[in-house]
Short mmCIF file of C-alpha atoms in Angstrom, two decimals:
data_model
loop_
_atom_site.label_atom_id
_atom_site.label_comp_id
_atom_site.label_asym_id
_atom_site.label_seq_id
_atom_site.Cartn_x
_atom_site.Cartn_y
_atom_site.Cartn_z
CA MET A 902 71.16 93.88 80.64
CA ARG A 903 70.60 93.18 83.69
CA THR A 904 73.67 91.59 85.63
CA GLN A 905 72.93 88.73 88.02
CA LYS A 906 73.93 89.54 91.35
CA PRO A 907 76.53 87.75 91.96
CA LYS A 908 75.64 84.12 95.13
CA LEU A 909 76.84 84.96 98.44
CA LEU A 910 77.29 81.77 100.71
CA GLU A 911 76.94 83.80 103.71
CA ARG A 912 73.49 85.25 102.82
CA GLN A 913 72.57 81.59 101.32
CA LEU A 914 73.51 80.22 104.32
CA THR A 915 71.77 83.07 106.23
CA ARG A 916 68.83 83.19 104.44
CA ARG A 917 67.99 79.20 104.32
CA MET A 918 68.93 79.19 108.82
CA ILE A 919 66.09 81.62 109.02
CA GLN A 920 63.28 79.66 107.04
CA VAL A 921 64.45 76.16 108.90
CA GLN A 922 63.87 78.24 112.22
CA LEU A 923 60.36 79.37 110.25
CA VAL A 924 59.80 76.34 110.04
CA ALA A 925 60.90 75.11 113.24
CA LEU A 926 58.88 78.14 115.70
CA THR A 927 55.52 76.75 113.25
CA LEU A 928 56.43 73.14 114.56
CA PHE A 929 56.77 73.94 117.65
CA PHE A 930 53.87 75.51 117.91
CA PHE A 931 51.39 73.02 116.59
CA VAL A 932 53.01 70.50 118.08
CA GLY A 933 53.58 71.67 121.96
CA VAL A 934 51.92 74.85 122.38
CA VAL A 935 48.01 74.37 121.01
CA PRO A 936 48.45 70.39 122.44
CA PHE A 937 50.06 71.75 125.96
CA THR A 938 48.46 75.38 126.24
CA ILE A 939 45.49 76.11 123.96
CA TYR A 940 43.49 72.94 124.39
CA PRO A 941 43.87 72.53 127.85
CA ALA A 942 42.91 76.35 127.64
CA LEU A 943 40.14 75.14 125.63
CA ASP A 944 39.75 72.25 127.34
CA TYR A 945 39.56 74.15 131.31
CA ILE A 946 36.66 76.71 129.62
CA GLY A 947 34.23 74.09 128.91
CA ASN A 948 30.68 74.55 127.39
CA ALA A 949 30.29 77.43 130.39
CA LYS A 950 32.81 80.90 130.03
CA PRO A 951 34.19 81.87 132.79
CA LEU A 952 33.86 85.08 134.16
CA ASP A 953 36.33 88.09 132.66
CA PRO A 954 38.94 89.21 135.85
CA SER A 955 39.21 93.34 135.36
CA ALA A 956 35.50 93.33 136.00
CA THR A 957 36.28 92.87 139.53
CA LEU A 958 39.13 95.57 139.65
CA THR A 959 37.46 97.59 138.16
CA PHE A 960 34.80 98.37 140.35
CA ALA A 961 37.35 98.10 143.05
CA ARG A 962 38.76 101.05 141.93
CA SER A 963 35.20 102.39 142.00
CA LEU A 964 35.07 102.41 145.78
CA GLN A 965 36.47 105.21 148.53
CA PRO A 966 36.12 105.44 151.84
CA ASP A 967 33.26 107.31 153.36
CA GLY A 968 34.11 108.38 156.19
CA ALA A 969 32.26 106.93 158.40
CA GLY A 970 34.41 103.73 158.50
CA GLY A 971 32.73 102.00 155.63
CA ILE A 972 33.37 102.48 152.40
CA LYS A 973 31.05 104.03 149.24
CA VAL A 974 30.75 103.27 145.63
CA VAL A 975 32.29 106.42 142.86
CA GLU A 976 31.40 106.08 139.96
CA THR A 977 33.86 105.93 137.45
CA ARG A 978 34.44 106.20 133.65
CA GLU A 979 35.22 102.65 133.52
CA LEU A 980 32.64 101.35 135.70
CA ARG A 981 29.41 103.23 133.73
CA GLU A 982 30.85 101.64 131.00
CA LEU A 983 30.98 98.65 132.23
CA VAL A 984 27.01 98.93 133.93
CA GLU A 985 25.89 100.22 130.17
CA ALA A 986 26.87 96.55 128.25
CA TYR A 987 25.93 94.71 131.16
CA PRO A 988 22.88 96.73 132.37
CA ASP A 989 22.38 93.25 134.88
CA VAL A 990 25.61 92.93 136.58
CA TRP A 991 25.93 93.15 139.85
CA PHE A 992 29.06 93.68 142.46
CA TYR A 993 29.58 93.25 145.89
CA ALA A 994 32.57 94.39 148.04
CA ARG A 995 33.37 93.64 151.61
CA THR A 996 36.77 94.88 153.77
CA PRO A 997 38.51 92.82 156.42
CA ASP A 998 36.58 95.07 159.07
CA GLY A 999 33.36 94.53 157.96
CA ALA A 1000 31.81 97.12 155.66
CA ASN A 1001 30.48 96.93 152.43
CA ALA A 1002 29.26 97.97 149.34
CA GLY A 1003 27.35 97.19 146.35
CA ILE A 1004 26.15 97.45 142.83
CA GLY A 1005 23.00 95.67 142.13
CA ARG A 1006 21.35 92.62 143.76
CA VAL A 1007 23.18 89.57 144.83
CA PRO A 1008 20.83 85.95 143.56
CA THR A 1009 20.06 84.57 146.49
CA GLN A 1010 22.24 81.83 146.81
CA TYR A 1011 25.04 83.67 147.07
CA GLN A 1012 24.30 86.29 149.23
CA LEU A 1013 24.54 83.60 151.75
CA ILE A 1014 28.48 84.33 150.74
CA GLU A 1015 29.24 87.33 152.39
CA ALA A 1016 29.75 86.94 155.21
CA THR A 1017 32.25 84.46 155.17
CA MET A 1018 33.59 86.11 152.27
CA TRP A 1019 37.29 86.71 154.03
CA TYR A 1020 37.64 82.76 154.42
CA VAL A 1021 38.04 82.24 150.84
CA ASP A 1022 40.88 83.12 148.81
CA SER A 1023 39.56 83.15 145.52
CA MET A 1024 36.31 81.57 143.70
CA GLU A 1025 34.82 80.71 140.41
CA ILE A 1026 31.44 79.24 140.49
CA ARG A 1027 30.82 78.79 136.56
CA LEU A 1028 27.41 78.08 136.47
CA ALA A 1029 25.61 75.38 132.80
CA HIS A 1030 23.44 77.65 129.92
CA ASP A 1031 20.85 75.50 130.74
CA VAL A 1032 20.84 76.53 134.10
CA GLU A 1033 18.39 79.30 136.19
CA GLY A 1034 21.31 82.21 137.69
CA SER A 1035 24.89 83.61 136.50
CA SER A 1036 27.84 82.53 137.42
CA VAL A 1037 29.82 84.10 140.30
CA LEU A 1038 33.85 85.30 140.10
CA LEU A 1039 35.34 85.70 144.08
CA ARG A 1040 38.21 87.65 143.86
CA PRO A 1041 40.92 89.41 146.35
CA GLU A 1042 41.30 93.36 144.70
CA THR A 1043 43.19 96.43 146.41
CA SER A 1044 41.56 99.36 146.57
CA PRO A 1045 41.31 103.51 147.65
CA ALA A 1046 39.96 102.63 150.68
CA GLY A 1047 41.53 98.91 151.06
CA PRO A 1048 42.25 95.41 150.61
CA VAL A 1049 38.48 94.61 149.71
CA MET A 1050 37.50 91.13 148.83
CA VAL A 1051 35.22 91.13 145.59
CA MET A 1052 32.29 88.83 144.02
CA THR A 1053 30.06 89.77 140.70
CA GLY A 1054 28.09 88.48 138.70
CA ALA A 1055 26.08 88.39 135.52
CA GLY A 1056 29.31 90.89 133.92
CA PRO A 1057 31.15 89.91 131.01
CA VAL A 1058 32.85 86.21 130.11
CA VAL A 1059 36.22 85.53 128.65
CA GLY A 1060 35.01 83.83 125.76
CA LEU A 1061 36.85 81.52 123.89
CA ALA A 1062 38.14 83.86 120.71
CA ALA A 1063 39.64 86.09 123.52
CA LEU A 1064 41.58 83.23 124.84
CA VAL A 1065 43.21 82.64 121.28
CA ARG A 1066 43.33 85.91 120.68
CA GLU A 1067 45.33 86.78 124.11
CA LEU A 1068 47.87 83.77 123.73
CA SER A 1069 48.22 84.03 120.08
CA ALA A 1070 49.21 87.78 120.31
CA THR A 1071 51.85 86.35 123.48
CA LEU A 1072 53.72 83.33 121.53
CA ALA A 1073 53.77 85.10 118.26
CA LEU A 1074 55.48 88.62 120.07
CA GLY A 1075 57.01 86.31 121.67
CA THR A 1076 57.87 84.59 118.33
CA ILE A 1077 58.75 87.59 116.70
CA ALA A 1078 61.40 89.12 119.36
CA VAL A 1079 63.48 85.40 118.83
CA LEU A 1080 63.84 85.58 115.23
CA ILE A 1081 64.62 89.55 115.08
CA LEU A 1082 67.03 88.57 117.33
CA ALA A 1083 68.53 85.24 115.80
CA SER A 1084 68.06 86.47 112.00
CA VAL A 1085 70.03 90.38 112.93
CA ILE A 1086 72.61 89.57 115.50
CA ALA A 1087 73.12 86.07 115.87
CA ILE A 1088 72.51 83.96 112.59
CA PRO A 1089 74.88 86.18 111.09
CA ARG A 1090 77.93 86.20 113.35
CA VAL A 1091 77.76 82.50 113.29
CA VAL A 1092 77.44 82.11 109.61
CA ARG A 1093 81.07 84.41 108.98
CA ARG A 1094 82.79 83.11 111.74
CA GLU A 1095 82.08 79.81 110.39
CA LEU A 1096 83.50 81.28 106.96
CA ARG A 1097 86.33 82.54 108.29
CA GLY A 1098 88.62 79.94 106.98
CA ILE A 1099 87.55 80.64 103.68
CA GLU A 1100 87.75 84.05 103.91
CA THR A 1101 91.58 83.27 105.68
CA ALA A 1102 92.10 80.95 102.36
CA ALA A 1103 90.69 84.25 99.85
CA ASN A 1104 93.21 86.43 101.46
CA GLN A 1105 96.38 83.91 101.01
CA ALA A 1106 94.75 83.05 97.14
CA ARG A 1107 95.18 87.42 96.18
CA LEU A 1108 99.20 86.65 97.91
CA ILE A 1109 99.89 84.26 95.22
CA ASP A 1110 102.09 85.85 92.41
CA ILE A 1111 104.28 84.25 90.05
CA ASN A 1112 107.23 85.28 91.84
CA THR A 1113 106.08 84.18 95.11
CA ARG A 1114 106.33 80.22 94.36
CA GLY A 1115 105.67 77.50 97.07
CA THR A 1116 103.00 79.35 98.22
CA ARG A 1117 99.78 77.00 99.24
CA LEU A 1118 96.42 78.07 100.58
CA PRO A 1119 95.39 77.29 104.15
CA THR A 1120 93.04 74.37 105.73
CA ASP A 1121 92.85 75.46 108.61
CA ASN A 1122 89.19 76.47 110.29
CA VAL A 1123 88.12 76.30 106.53
CA PRO A 1124 84.17 73.51 106.40
CA GLU A 1125 85.16 70.20 105.81
CA GLU A 1126 82.13 70.59 102.62
CA VAL A 1127 84.80 73.68 101.20
CA ARG A 1128 88.40 71.34 102.16
CA ALA A 1129 88.20 69.79 99.01
CA LEU A 1130 88.31 72.29 96.76
CA VAL A 1131 91.18 74.10 98.65
CA LYS A 1132 93.34 71.36 98.43
CA ALA A 1133 92.52 70.88 94.58
CA VAL A 1134 93.55 74.62 94.41
CA ASN A 1135 96.69 73.89 95.98
CA ASP A 1136 97.52 70.50 94.49
CA ALA A 1137 97.57 73.04 91.30
CA LEU A 1138 99.44 74.91 92.65
CA ALA A 1139 102.26 72.49 93.48
CA ARG A 1140 101.81 71.47 89.82
CA LEU A 1141 102.33 75.01 88.49
CA ASP A 1142 105.09 75.85 90.33
CA GLU A 1143 106.82 72.13 89.22
CA SER A 1144 106.56 72.71 85.23
CA TYR A 1145 107.73 76.82 86.48
CA ALA A 1146 110.87 74.99 87.97
CA ARG A 1147 111.37 72.50 84.58
CA ARG A 1148 110.97 75.55 82.57
CA GLU A 1149 113.16 77.96 84.15
CA ARG A 1150 116.04 74.94 84.43
CA PHE A 1151 115.32 74.84 80.66
CA LEU A 1152 115.23 78.78 79.85
CA ALA A 1153 118.65 78.50 82.43
CA ASP A 1154 120.52 75.11 80.37
CA SER A 1155 119.77 76.27 77.43
CA ALA A 1156 121.04 80.22 77.65
CA HIS A 1157 124.05 78.91 79.39
CA GLU A 1158 124.87 76.08 76.04
CA LEU A 1159 124.23 78.85 74.11
CA ARG A 1160 126.53 81.18 75.49
CA THR A 1161 129.59 78.86 73.60
CA PRO A 1162 128.49 78.57 70.22
CA ILE A 1163 127.57 82.20 70.13
CA ALA A 1164 131.27 82.88 71.20
CA ILE A 1165 132.76 81.06 68.89
CA LEU A 1166 130.61 82.39 65.76
CA GLN A 1167 131.57 85.53 67.41
CA THR A 1168 135.06 83.98 67.23
CA ARG A 1169 135.67 82.86 63.49
CA ILE A 1170 133.61 85.93 62.35
CA GLU A 1171 136.07 88.43 63.89
CA THR A 1172 139.14 86.54 62.45
CA ALA A 1173 137.69 85.92 59.35
CA ASP A 1174 138.68 87.96 55.51
CA PRO A 1175 136.94 90.78 55.56
CA PHE A 1176 133.34 90.35 53.67
CA PRO A 1177 130.55 92.65 53.05
CA GLU A 1178 128.06 90.75 55.66
CA GLN A 1179 130.89 90.83 58.00
CA GLY A 1180 129.89 93.97 60.33
CA ARG A 1181 126.16 93.28 60.37
CA LEU A 1182 126.87 89.58 61.57
CA LEU A 1183 128.62 91.14 64.73
CA ILE A 1184 125.86 93.09 65.29
CA ASP A 1185 123.19 90.23 65.69
CA VAL A 1186 126.33 87.91 67.49
CA ALA A 1187 126.18 90.62 69.77
CA ARG A 1188 122.21 91.12 70.33
CA LEU A 1189 122.81 86.80 70.93
CA SER A 1190 125.06 86.95 73.38
CA SER A 1191 123.49 90.54 75.24
CA LEU A 1192 119.89 87.89 74.60
CA ALA A 1193 121.43 84.55 76.39
CA GLY A 1194 123.49 86.81 79.15
CA GLN A 1195 119.79 88.15 80.21
CA LEU A 1196 117.65 84.89 80.37
CA LEU A 1197 121.00 83.75 82.32
CA ASP A 1198 120.63 87.02 84.67
CA LEU A 1199 116.55 86.60 84.44
CA GLN A 1200 116.99 82.93 86.27
CA ARG A 1201 119.18 83.42 88.29
CA MET A 1202 117.41 86.79 89.96
CA ASP A 1203 114.22 84.58 90.22
CA GLN A 1204 116.20 81.63 91.98
CA GLY A 1205 117.06 84.11 94.92
CA GLU A 1206 121.31 83.51 92.95
CA THR A 1207 121.48 87.44 92.49
CA SER A 1208 123.26 89.81 95.33
CA PHE A 1209 122.47 93.29 94.98
CA VAL A 1210 125.51 95.96 95.56
CA PRO A 1211 125.62 99.68 94.82
CA VAL A 1212 126.27 99.96 91.25
CA ASP A 1213 127.02 103.18 89.81
CA LEU A 1214 125.36 104.34 86.41
CA GLY A 1215 127.86 106.75 85.01
CA ASP A 1216 130.82 104.29 84.86
CA LEU A 1217 128.21 101.51 84.26
CA ALA A 1218 127.05 103.62 81.11
CA GLU A 1219 131.06 104.33 80.27
CA GLN A 1220 132.42 100.38 79.81
CA VAL A 1221 129.15 99.81 77.63
CA VAL A 1222 129.56 103.20 75.65
CA GLY A 1223 133.46 102.05 75.40
CA ASP A 1224 132.94 97.72 74.44
CA LEU A 1225 129.95 98.81 71.95
CA ALA A 1226 131.50 101.93 70.21
CA PRO A 1227 133.63 99.24 67.86
CA LEU A 1228 130.24 97.87 66.72
CA ALA A 1229 128.70 101.17 66.31
CA ILE A 1230 130.69 103.07 64.35
CA ALA A 1231 131.40 100.21 61.89
CA ALA A 1232 127.48 100.17 61.42
CA GLY A 1233 127.01 104.19 60.40
CA TYR A 1234 127.16 105.52 64.03
CA GLU A 1235 128.60 108.01 66.24
CA LEU A 1236 128.25 107.22 70.25
CA SER A 1237 128.28 109.66 72.57
CA LEU A 1238 127.86 109.95 76.68
CA ASN A 1239 126.89 112.13 78.51
CA ALA A 1240 127.36 111.71 81.81
CA PRO A 1241 127.48 113.19 85.15
CA ASP A 1242 130.93 113.65 87.31
CA LYS A 1243 129.59 112.62 91.18
CA PRO A 1244 128.22 108.87 90.86
CA VAL A 1245 125.27 107.77 90.86
CA LEU A 1246 124.45 105.27 92.41
CA VAL A 1247 121.89 102.18 92.54
CA ASN A 1248 121.11 99.40 94.07
CA GLY A 1249 121.65 96.13 91.54
CA ASP A 1250 123.04 94.07 90.25
CA ALA A 1251 126.11 95.17 87.85
CA GLY A 1252 126.32 92.66 85.14
CA SER A 1253 122.73 92.58 84.76
CA LEU A 1254 122.06 96.34 84.51
CA GLY A 1255 125.24 96.32 81.87
CA ARG A 1256 123.24 93.61 79.07
CA VAL A 1257 120.34 95.70 79.80
CA LEU A 1258 122.75 98.92 78.68
CA THR A 1259 123.82 96.71 75.59
CA ASN A 1260 120.30 95.60 75.13
CA VAL A 1261 119.17 98.89 74.64
CA ILE A 1262 122.10 100.48 72.26
CA GLN A 1263 122.13 97.11 70.21
CA ASN A 1264 118.35 97.92 69.40
CA ALA A 1265 119.55 101.89 69.01
CA ILE A 1266 121.99 100.51 66.67
CA ALA A 1267 119.95 98.43 64.66
CA HIS A 1268 117.17 100.26 64.26
CA GLY A 1269 118.26 103.92 64.34
CA GLY A 1270 118.32 104.26 60.73
CA LYS A 1271 122.12 103.01 60.27
CA ALA A 1272 123.44 106.75 60.02
CA GLY A 1273 123.76 110.17 62.31
CA GLU A 1274 124.55 110.17 66.44
CA ILE A 1275 123.06 107.52 69.58
CA ARG A 1276 122.93 109.43 72.33
CA VAL A 1277 123.78 108.03 76.40
CA ASP A 1278 123.03 110.73 79.00
CA VAL A 1279 122.84 109.48 82.88
CA SER A 1280 121.39 111.73 85.01
CA ARG A 1281 121.62 112.30 88.57
CA ASP A 1282 117.72 111.46 89.29
CA GLY A 1283 119.15 107.16 88.04
CA THR A 1284 117.05 107.60 84.79
CA VAL A 1285 119.24 107.11 82.02
CA MET A 1286 118.74 107.58 78.31
CA VAL A 1287 119.48 105.88 75.02
CA CYS A 1288 118.39 108.81 72.06
CA ASP A 1289 118.71 108.08 67.91
CA GLU A 1290 118.06 109.48 64.59
CA GLY A 1291 116.05 106.90 63.58
CA PRO A 1292 112.62 106.67 62.68
CA GLY A 1293 111.38 106.68 65.70
CA ILE A 1294 108.09 104.16 67.60
CA PRO A 1295 104.71 105.67 67.33
CA GLU A 1296 103.08 106.55 69.76
CA GLY A 1297 100.35 103.62 69.60
CA GLU A 1298 103.35 101.26 69.48
CA ARG A 1299 105.40 102.14 72.16
CA ASP A 1300 103.61 100.30 74.72
CA ARG A 1301 103.30 97.16 72.68
CA VAL A 1302 107.01 96.99 71.77
CA PHE A 1303 107.41 95.45 75.84
CA GLU A 1304 105.69 92.51 74.77
CA PRO A 1305 107.43 89.33 74.18
CA PHE A 1306 107.48 89.08 69.99
CA TYR A 1307 106.03 91.86 69.39
CA ARG A 1308 107.50 94.06 66.71
CA VAL A 1309 106.63 97.25 64.78
CA LYS A 1310 107.72 95.50 61.98
CA PRO A 1311 108.71 92.22 60.61
CA SER A 1312 112.61 91.97 60.19
CA PRO A 1313 114.62 88.40 59.91
CA HIS A 1314 116.93 90.11 62.25
CA GLY A 1315 115.51 88.51 66.33
CA ALA A 1316 112.77 88.25 67.47
CA GLY A 1317 110.99 90.51 69.55
CA LEU A 1318 112.43 89.74 73.39
CA GLY A 1319 115.04 92.17 73.84
CA LEU A 1320 112.71 95.57 75.16
CA ASN A 1321 110.72 92.59 77.27
CA LEU A 1322 114.13 90.90 78.60
CA VAL A 1323 115.46 95.29 78.87
CA GLU A 1324 111.29 95.65 80.93
CA THR A 1325 111.69 92.96 82.66
CA MET A 1326 115.10 93.21 84.37
CA ILE A 1327 114.90 96.23 85.13
CA ARG A 1328 111.06 95.76 87.18
CA HIS A 1329 113.01 93.25 88.92
CA HIS A 1330 115.56 96.43 89.95
CA HIS A 1331 111.76 98.05 91.15
CA GLY A 1332 112.43 100.36 88.11
CA HIS A 1333 110.75 101.41 85.04
CA VAL A 1334 110.98 101.71 81.29
CA SER A 1335 109.72 103.94 78.62
CA ILE A 1336 109.89 105.09 75.26
CA ALA A 1337 109.68 108.81 74.25
CA ASP A 1338 110.71 111.22 70.69
CA ALA A 1339 114.10 112.42 70.80
CA PRO A 1340 114.38 115.41 71.02
CA GLY A 1341 115.78 115.59 67.20
CA GLY A 1342 113.73 113.22 65.94
CA GLY A 1343 113.67 109.50 66.82
CA ALA A 1344 113.29 107.51 69.07
CA CYS A 1345 114.06 107.75 73.26
CA LEU A 1346 114.42 104.75 75.53
CA ILE A 1347 114.28 106.09 79.25
CA ILE A 1348 115.41 103.60 81.94
CA THR A 1349 113.95 104.91 85.56
CA LEU A 1350 116.06 103.53 89.01
CA PRO A 1351 115.97 104.65 92.38
CA VAL A 1352 118.62 106.15 93.19
CA LEU A 1353 120.48 104.95 96.61
CA HIS A 1354 121.54 109.01 97.95
CA THR A 1355 119.93 111.60 96.69
CA GLN A 1356 121.99 114.06 94.55
CA HIS A 1357 122.55 117.30 94.87
CA THR A 1358 123.12 119.81 92.35
CA GLU A 1359 126.04 121.99 92.77
CA SER A 1360 124.74 125.63 94.09
CA THR A 1361 126.01 128.57 92.18
CA THR A 1362 127.34 132.67 93.39
CA PRO A 1363 125.90 134.74 91.54
#
């Protein structure tokens, strides 16, 4: 199936301008050139055809000094071909000193002109076709013997076809030259300059992102025909910004309002008499509290209300593991932490990162098989790994688990937002999240953040 070529406005405008130029040049030829150049030339020719002035130049080139102060005719190839083509042609040349030379017989009616040739600048006598004799042409020329006046007749003439052909060729060459220059150089540059405002608006549109709201397309230097479209796009962006702002306010208010009933529910479960589902409910309530906190964190970051400061991942992991240890033990797990002695500093928000790690560990508690060990490893390169010994996550599902509301298996607990919030928050911290197989089986969620200072391992002496 052939793909349709994109319709480029620049190319269409260039093509249209060239077409308009061709039409204008055609009209110019028939309205301006024909009536004011070709028609006067035809009228000038009339019924009698003028002699070709190139004949006098051909004869003048054959004239040479004879060594005695006179001139003589030395036959050249051009002169021989001219005489062969026109056997009745005649020439007569005269210098300012009176020296003369000729070919053929000068008609009687023109012989009186010989003595007074140098008193005439130029002369042309054209006889009608029904008059006996030949037309005559008198022109000054420069020869190898010096300046001469050349008179000729019965030679080549300038016909209508030759004149029109000469004029048409000149006009055609000039027209083609102007058209090529305008088409290749001027028109594309003019069109490109006029479309520069559209290109600027397009470049600005490429920068529009969900995290850089409030951006509008510029209308400066945009053609009036496109300005309405740009304005419509700006109005649509304004409506989208307003809708997104309302959604953010709703999410922030909802998350804030949920924290109080969640805290009350957690307190009532903790203070209630022991019952079989108490541990499971505490885990679910803790996850709800973590999700609400992360929603608030995201809204604060989107609104620029969060300041990043150096955070030690080792200390942060120690605090989170200590807080979640009772829940993990109650659910049947062993929760361990492996962190370096020296600080692993990253730039971020401690509360947000703490809730991210809490969410990940709670996810391991919920899906780790309710047995085995959950390990938290902090590396000096800014990597935090949370590994469990559960069933793991199939390789084909590992990218999709970060999508909102996606779950590997249907579950009555949660809505599939936890890992999506984790991935979004880590992206706000310029890091990334991935999933791999744990060394002993199960899943291993890996968080990588850019460290503030390069961590150097201690060298050992052999």
